[in-house]
Tab-separated table of C-alpha atoms in Angstrom:
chain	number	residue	atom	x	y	z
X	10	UNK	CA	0.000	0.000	0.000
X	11	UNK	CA	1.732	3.191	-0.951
X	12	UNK	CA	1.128	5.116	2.107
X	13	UNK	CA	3.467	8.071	1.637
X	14	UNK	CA	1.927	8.914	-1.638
X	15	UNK	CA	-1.918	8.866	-0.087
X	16	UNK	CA	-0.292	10.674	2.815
X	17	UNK	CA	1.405	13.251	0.628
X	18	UNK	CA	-1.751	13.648	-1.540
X	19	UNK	CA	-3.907	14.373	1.779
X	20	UNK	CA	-1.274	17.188	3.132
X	21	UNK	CA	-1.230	18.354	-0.540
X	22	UNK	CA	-5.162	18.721	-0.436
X	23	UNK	CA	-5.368	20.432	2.979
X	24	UNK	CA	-2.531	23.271	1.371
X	25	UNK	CA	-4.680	23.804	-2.013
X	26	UNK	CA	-7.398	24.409	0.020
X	27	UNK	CA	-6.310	26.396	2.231
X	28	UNK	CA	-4.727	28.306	-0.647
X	29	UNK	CA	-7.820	28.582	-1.686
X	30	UNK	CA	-9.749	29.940	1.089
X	31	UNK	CA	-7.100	32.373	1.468
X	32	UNK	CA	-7.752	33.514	-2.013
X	33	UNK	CA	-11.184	34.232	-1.459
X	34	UNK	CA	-10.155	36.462	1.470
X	35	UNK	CA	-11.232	34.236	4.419
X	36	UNK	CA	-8.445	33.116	7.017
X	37	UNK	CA	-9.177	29.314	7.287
X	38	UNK	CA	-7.310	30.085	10.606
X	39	UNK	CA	-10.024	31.619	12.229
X	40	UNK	CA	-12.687	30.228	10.112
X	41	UNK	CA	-12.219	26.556	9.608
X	42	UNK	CA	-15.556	25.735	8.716
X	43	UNK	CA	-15.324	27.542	5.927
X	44	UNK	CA	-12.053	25.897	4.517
X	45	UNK	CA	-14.773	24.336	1.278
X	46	UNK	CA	-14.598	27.905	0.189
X	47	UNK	CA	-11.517	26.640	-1.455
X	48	UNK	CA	-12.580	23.812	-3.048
X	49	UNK	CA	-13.291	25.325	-6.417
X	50	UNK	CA	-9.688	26.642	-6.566
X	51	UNK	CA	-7.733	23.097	-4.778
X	52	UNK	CA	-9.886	20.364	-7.023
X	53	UNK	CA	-9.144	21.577	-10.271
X	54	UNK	CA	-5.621	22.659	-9.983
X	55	UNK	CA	-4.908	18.954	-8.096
X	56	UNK	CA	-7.213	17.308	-11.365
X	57	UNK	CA	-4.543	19.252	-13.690
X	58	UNK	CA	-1.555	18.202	-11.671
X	59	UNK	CA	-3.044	14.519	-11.575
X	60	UNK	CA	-4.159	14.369	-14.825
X	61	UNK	CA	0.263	15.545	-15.902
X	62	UNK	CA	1.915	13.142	-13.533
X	63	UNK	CA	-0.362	10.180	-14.529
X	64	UNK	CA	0.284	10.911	-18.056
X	65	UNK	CA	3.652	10.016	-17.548
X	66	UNK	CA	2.869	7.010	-15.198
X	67	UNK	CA	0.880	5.124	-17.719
X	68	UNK	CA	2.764	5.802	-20.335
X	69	UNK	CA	6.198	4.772	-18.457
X	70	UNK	CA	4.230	0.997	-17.419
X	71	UNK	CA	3.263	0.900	-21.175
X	72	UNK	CA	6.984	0.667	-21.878
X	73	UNK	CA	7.631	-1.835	-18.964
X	74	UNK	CA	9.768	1.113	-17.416
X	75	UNK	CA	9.414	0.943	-13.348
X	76	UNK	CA	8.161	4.262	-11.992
X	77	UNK	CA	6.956	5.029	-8.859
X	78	UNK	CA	3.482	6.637	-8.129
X	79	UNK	CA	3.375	10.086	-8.233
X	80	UNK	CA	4.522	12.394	-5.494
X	81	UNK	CA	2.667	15.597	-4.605
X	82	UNK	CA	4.610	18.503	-2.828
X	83	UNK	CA	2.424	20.558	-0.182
X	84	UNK	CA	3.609	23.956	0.638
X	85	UNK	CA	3.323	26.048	4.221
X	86	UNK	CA	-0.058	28.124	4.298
X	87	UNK	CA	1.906	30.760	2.941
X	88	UNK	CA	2.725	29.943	-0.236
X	89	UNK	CA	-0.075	31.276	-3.009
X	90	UNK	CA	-0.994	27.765	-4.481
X	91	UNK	CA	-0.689	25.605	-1.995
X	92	UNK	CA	1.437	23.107	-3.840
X	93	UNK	CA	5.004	22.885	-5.229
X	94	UNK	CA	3.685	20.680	-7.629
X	95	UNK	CA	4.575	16.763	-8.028
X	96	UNK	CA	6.924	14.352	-10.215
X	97	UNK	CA	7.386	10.725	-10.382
X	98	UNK	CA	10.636	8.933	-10.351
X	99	UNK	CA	11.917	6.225	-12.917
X	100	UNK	CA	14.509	3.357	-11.244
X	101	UNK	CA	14.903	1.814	-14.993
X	102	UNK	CA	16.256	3.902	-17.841
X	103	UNK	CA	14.988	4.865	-20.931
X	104	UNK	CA	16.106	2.573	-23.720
X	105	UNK	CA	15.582	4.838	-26.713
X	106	UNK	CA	14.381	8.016	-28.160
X	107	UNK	CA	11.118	6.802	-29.353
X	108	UNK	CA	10.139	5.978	-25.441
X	109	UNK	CA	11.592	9.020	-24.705
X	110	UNK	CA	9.476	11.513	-26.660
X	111	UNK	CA	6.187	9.501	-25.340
X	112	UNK	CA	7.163	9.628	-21.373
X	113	UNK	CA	8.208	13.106	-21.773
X	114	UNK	CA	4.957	14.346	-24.338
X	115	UNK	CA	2.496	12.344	-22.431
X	116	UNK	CA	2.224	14.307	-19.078
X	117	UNK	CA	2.244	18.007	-20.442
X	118	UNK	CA	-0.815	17.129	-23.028
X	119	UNK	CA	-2.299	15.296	-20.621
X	120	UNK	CA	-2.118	17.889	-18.589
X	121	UNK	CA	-3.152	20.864	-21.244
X	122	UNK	CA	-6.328	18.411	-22.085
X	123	UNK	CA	-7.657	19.086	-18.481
X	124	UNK	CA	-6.224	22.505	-18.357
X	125	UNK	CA	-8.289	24.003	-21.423
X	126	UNK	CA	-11.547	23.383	-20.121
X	127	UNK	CA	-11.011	23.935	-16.557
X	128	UNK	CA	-9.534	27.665	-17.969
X	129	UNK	CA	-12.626	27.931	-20.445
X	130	UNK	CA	-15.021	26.670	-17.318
X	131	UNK	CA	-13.322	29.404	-15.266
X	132	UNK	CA	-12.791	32.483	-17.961
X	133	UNK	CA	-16.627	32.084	-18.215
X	134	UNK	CA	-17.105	32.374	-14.432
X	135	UNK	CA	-14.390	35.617	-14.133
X	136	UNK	CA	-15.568	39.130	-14.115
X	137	UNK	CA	-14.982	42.271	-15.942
X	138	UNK	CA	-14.541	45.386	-14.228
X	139	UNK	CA	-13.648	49.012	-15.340
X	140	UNK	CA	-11.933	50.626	-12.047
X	141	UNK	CA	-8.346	49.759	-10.444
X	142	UNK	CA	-8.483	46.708	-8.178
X	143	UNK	CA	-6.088	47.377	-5.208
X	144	UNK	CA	-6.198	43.677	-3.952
X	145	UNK	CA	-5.038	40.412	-5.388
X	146	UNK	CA	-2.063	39.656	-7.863
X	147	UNK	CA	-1.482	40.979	-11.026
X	148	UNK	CA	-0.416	37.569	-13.931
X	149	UNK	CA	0.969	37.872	-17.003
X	150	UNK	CA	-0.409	36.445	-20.522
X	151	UNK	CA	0.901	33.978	-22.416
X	152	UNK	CA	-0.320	33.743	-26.403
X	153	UNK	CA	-2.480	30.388	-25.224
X	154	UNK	CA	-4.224	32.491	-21.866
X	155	UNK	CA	-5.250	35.428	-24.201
X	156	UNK	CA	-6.340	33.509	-26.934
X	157	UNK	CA	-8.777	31.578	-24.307
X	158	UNK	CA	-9.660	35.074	-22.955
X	159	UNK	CA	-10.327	36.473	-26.163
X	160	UNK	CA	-12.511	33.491	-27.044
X	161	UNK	CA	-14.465	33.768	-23.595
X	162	UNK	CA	-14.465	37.505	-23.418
X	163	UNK	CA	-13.562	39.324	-27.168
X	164	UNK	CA	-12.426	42.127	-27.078
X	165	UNK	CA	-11.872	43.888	-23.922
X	166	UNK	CA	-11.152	47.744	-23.278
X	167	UNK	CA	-7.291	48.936	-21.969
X	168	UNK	CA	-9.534	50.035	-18.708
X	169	UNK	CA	-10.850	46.535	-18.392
X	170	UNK	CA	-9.737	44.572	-15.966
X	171	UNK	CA	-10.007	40.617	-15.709
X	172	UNK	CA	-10.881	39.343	-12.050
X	173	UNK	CA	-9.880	35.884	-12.694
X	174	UNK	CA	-12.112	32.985	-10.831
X	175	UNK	CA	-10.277	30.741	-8.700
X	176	UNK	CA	-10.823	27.743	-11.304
X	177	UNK	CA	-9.974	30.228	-13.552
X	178	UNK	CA	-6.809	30.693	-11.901
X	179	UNK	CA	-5.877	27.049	-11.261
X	180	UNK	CA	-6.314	26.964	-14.968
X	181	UNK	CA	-3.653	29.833	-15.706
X	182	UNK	CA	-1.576	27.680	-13.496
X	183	UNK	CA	-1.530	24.742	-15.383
X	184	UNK	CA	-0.592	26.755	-18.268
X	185	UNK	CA	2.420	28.123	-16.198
X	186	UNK	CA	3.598	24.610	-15.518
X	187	UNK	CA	3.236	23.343	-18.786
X	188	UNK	CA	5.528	25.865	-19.636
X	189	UNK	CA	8.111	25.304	-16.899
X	190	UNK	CA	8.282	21.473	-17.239
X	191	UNK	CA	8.180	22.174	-21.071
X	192	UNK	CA	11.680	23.960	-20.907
X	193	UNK	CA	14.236	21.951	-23.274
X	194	UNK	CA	16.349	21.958	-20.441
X	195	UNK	CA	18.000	19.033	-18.367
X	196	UNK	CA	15.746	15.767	-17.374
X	197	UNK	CA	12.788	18.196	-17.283
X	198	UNK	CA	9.941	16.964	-19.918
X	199	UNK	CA	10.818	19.627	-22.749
X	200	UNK	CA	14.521	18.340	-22.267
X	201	UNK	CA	13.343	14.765	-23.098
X	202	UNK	CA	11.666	15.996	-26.111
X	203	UNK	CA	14.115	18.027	-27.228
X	204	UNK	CA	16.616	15.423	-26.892
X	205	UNK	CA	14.257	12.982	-28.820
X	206	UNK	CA	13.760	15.694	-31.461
X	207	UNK	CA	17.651	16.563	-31.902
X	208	UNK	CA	19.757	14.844	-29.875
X	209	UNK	CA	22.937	16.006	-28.105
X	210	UNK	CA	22.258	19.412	-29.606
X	211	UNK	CA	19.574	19.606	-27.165
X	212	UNK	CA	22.535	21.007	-25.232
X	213	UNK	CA	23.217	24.083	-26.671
X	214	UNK	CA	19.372	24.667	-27.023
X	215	UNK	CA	19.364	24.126	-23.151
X	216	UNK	CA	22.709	26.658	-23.177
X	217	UNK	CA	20.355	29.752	-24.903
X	218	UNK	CA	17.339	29.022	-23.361
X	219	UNK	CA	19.634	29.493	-19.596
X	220	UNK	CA	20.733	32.631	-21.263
X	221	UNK	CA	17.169	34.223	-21.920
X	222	UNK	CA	15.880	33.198	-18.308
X	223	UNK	CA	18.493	35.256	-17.128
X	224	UNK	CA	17.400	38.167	-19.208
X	225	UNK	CA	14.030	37.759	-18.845
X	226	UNK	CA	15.382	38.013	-15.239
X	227	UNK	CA	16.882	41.373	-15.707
X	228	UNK	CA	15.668	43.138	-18.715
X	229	UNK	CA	13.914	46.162	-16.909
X	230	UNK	CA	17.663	46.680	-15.651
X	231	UNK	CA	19.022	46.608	-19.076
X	232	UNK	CA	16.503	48.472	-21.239
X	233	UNK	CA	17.334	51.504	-17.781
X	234	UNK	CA	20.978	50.971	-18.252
X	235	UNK	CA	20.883	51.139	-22.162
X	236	UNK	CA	18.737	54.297	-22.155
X	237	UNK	CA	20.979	56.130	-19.157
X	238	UNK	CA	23.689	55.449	-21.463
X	239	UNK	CA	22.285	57.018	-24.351
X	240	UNK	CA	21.186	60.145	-22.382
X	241	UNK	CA	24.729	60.259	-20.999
X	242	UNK	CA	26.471	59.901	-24.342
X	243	UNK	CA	24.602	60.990	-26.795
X	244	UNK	CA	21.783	62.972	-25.547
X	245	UNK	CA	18.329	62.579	-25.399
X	246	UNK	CA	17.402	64.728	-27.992
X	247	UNK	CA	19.498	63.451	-30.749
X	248	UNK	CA	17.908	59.597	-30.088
X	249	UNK	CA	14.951	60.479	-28.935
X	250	UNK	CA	12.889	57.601	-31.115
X	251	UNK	CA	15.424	55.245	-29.728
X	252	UNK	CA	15.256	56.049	-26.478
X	253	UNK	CA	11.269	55.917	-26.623
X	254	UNK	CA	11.361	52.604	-28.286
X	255	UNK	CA	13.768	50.772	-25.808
X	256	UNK	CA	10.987	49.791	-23.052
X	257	UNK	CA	8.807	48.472	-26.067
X	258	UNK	CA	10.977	46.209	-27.255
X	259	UNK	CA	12.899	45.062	-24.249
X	260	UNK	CA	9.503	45.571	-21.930
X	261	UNK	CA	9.223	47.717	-18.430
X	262	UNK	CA	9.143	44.613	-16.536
X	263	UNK	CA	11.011	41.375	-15.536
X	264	UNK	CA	10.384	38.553	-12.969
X	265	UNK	CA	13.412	37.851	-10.841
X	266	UNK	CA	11.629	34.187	-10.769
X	267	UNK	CA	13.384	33.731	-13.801
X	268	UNK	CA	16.527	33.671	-12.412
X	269	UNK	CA	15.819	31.698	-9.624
X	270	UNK	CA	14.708	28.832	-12.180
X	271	UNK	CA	17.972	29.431	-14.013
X	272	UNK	CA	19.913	28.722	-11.031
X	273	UNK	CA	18.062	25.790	-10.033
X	274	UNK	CA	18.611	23.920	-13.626
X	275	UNK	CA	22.219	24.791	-12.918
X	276	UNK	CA	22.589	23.046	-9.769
X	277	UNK	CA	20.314	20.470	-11.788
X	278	UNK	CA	22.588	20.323	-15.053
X	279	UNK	CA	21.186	21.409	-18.161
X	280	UNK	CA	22.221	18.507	-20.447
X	281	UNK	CA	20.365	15.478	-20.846
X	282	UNK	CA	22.134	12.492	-20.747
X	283	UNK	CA	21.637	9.991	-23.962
X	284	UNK	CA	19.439	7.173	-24.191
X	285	UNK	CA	20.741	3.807	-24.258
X	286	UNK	CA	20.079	3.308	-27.697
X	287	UNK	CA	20.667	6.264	-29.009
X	288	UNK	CA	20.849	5.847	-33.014
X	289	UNK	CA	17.261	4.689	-32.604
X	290	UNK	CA	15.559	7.587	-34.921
X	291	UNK	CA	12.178	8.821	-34.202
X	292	UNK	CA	9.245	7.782	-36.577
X	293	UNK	CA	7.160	10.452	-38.536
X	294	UNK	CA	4.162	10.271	-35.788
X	295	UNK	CA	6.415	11.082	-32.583
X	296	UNK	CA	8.185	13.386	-34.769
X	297	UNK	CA	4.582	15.800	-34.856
X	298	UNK	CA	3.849	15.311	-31.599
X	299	UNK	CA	7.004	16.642	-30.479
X	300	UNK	CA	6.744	19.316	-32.461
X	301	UNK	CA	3.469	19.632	-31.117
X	302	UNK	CA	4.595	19.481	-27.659
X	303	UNK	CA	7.112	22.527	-28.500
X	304	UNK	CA	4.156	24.660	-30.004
X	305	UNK	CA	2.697	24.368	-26.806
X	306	UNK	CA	5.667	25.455	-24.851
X	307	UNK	CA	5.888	28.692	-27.397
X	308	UNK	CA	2.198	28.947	-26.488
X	309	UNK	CA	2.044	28.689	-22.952
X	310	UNK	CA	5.203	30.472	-22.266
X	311	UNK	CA	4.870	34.015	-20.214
X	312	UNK	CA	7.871	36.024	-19.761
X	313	UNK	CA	6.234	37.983	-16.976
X	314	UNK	CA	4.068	35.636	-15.041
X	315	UNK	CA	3.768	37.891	-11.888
């Protein structure tokens, strides 16, 4: 009986749902009773993140490979979602590339699948209002998250503002970690299918993609430090275009997460180490559904999530 993953499920639960009591501004502290408040929010973000890690379960015992059962990560009250997520582990390796794309496709479609509608379910359930809110936090938009709003709610006004349901929210996450796990870095899933797709080059992929975390990480610093250099050599009134043009392209903001992530696939390692039959090519189907699988990554990517 696999206790530790029942138990870890349970404790994983209680922190979603306090998460997401919290969210709908009641202290499950003080009010305990009232701890189903965040049901909406803890059920559908645990049905994503079960829906991902058993993706890559049953596709792992398809291939004979022994894998544990998944196991789920609670987080202290004060963490936003409750949850640091979950991953399963493999004791066998991975014999060839073909088995490779699958384990490493399988959980972040499986996951999207249960993401879309719980996002669609939720977009229809979020508001639309016209004045600043002052509470709550403010997400960023990937291509995929506007695309869903923009089906749900057209076309909305630059004074519109999105008050985003809690299932509406656990949706957004999923997207978020579909993106993370979908990074062609290391052992994560987008490294498996990147090595599937190309092979050792998957390492210098992995080398750029470290590179743009970190600027993602820092770009508000660089577009200031760019345009105090032009006004200190050049002037602001001889470059004036360029100098108005810098925060478009480069953005106003960055999320310091980014670096964070960067450091952690460095302690990690970024390359991912070759299959035991590595000469093994891919067949034409896995070959479009890992280039499916890196569509979604482009689609679900944010570069300022918070």
């Amino acid at each position: 009986m696999p206790f530790l993953h029942i138990i870890l499920f349970l404790l994983t639960l209680l922190s979603t749902l306090i998460a997401g009591t919290w969210q709908r501004g009641i202290n499950p502290l003080e009010n305990p009773w009232l701890i189903w408040k965040g049901i909406p929010f803890s059920f559908t973000l645990l049905l994503i993140l079960v829906a991902h890690e058993f993706g890559h379960y049953f596709i792992s015992r398809k291939h004979h490979i022994d894998v544990t059962l998944p196991y789920f990560i609670p987080a202290p009250p004060g963490f936003g979602i409750g949850t640091f997520g979950a991953f399963i582990k493999m004791r066998s390796p991975i014999m060839d590339r073909r088995i490779l794309l699958d384990v490493g496709a399988a959980g972040p479609l499986a996951g999207m699948c249960v993401s879309i509608p719980v996002l669609l379910v939720g977009l229809c359930l979020s508001e639309i209002k016209y004045e600043t809110v002052e509470t709550g936090v403010s997400i960023g938009s990937s291509i995929f998250f506007y695309i869903m709003c923009w089906i749900v709610h057209g076309s909305m006004p630059d004074n519109a503002y999105l008050i985003l349901h809690p299932i509406a929210f656990s949706g957004w996450i999923g997207l978020f970690v579909t993106c993370l796990n979908l990074l062609p870095v290391g052992q994560l899933d987008g490294g498996h299918v990147a090595y599937a797709i190309i092979g050792p080059k998957q390492r210098i992929v992995a080398k750029i993609v470290i590179v743009i975390l970190i600027i993602l990480g820092i770009k508000d610093w660089i577009g200031w430090l760019i345009r105090t250099g032009i006004l200190l050599i050049m002037g602001i009134n001889h470059l004036s275009v360029i100098y108005d043009w810098i925060p478009l392209i480069l953005g106003d903001k960055s999320w310091i997460g980014w670096i964070i992530w960067a450091g952690i696939l460095l302690i990690m390692g970024i390359n991912h180490p070759p299959v035991t039959y590595d000469w093994i090519p891919l067949d034409r189907k896995r070959k479009v559904i890992g280039w499916i699988t890196i569509s979604v990554f482009v689609m679900t990517f944010t570069p300022v999530p918070f």
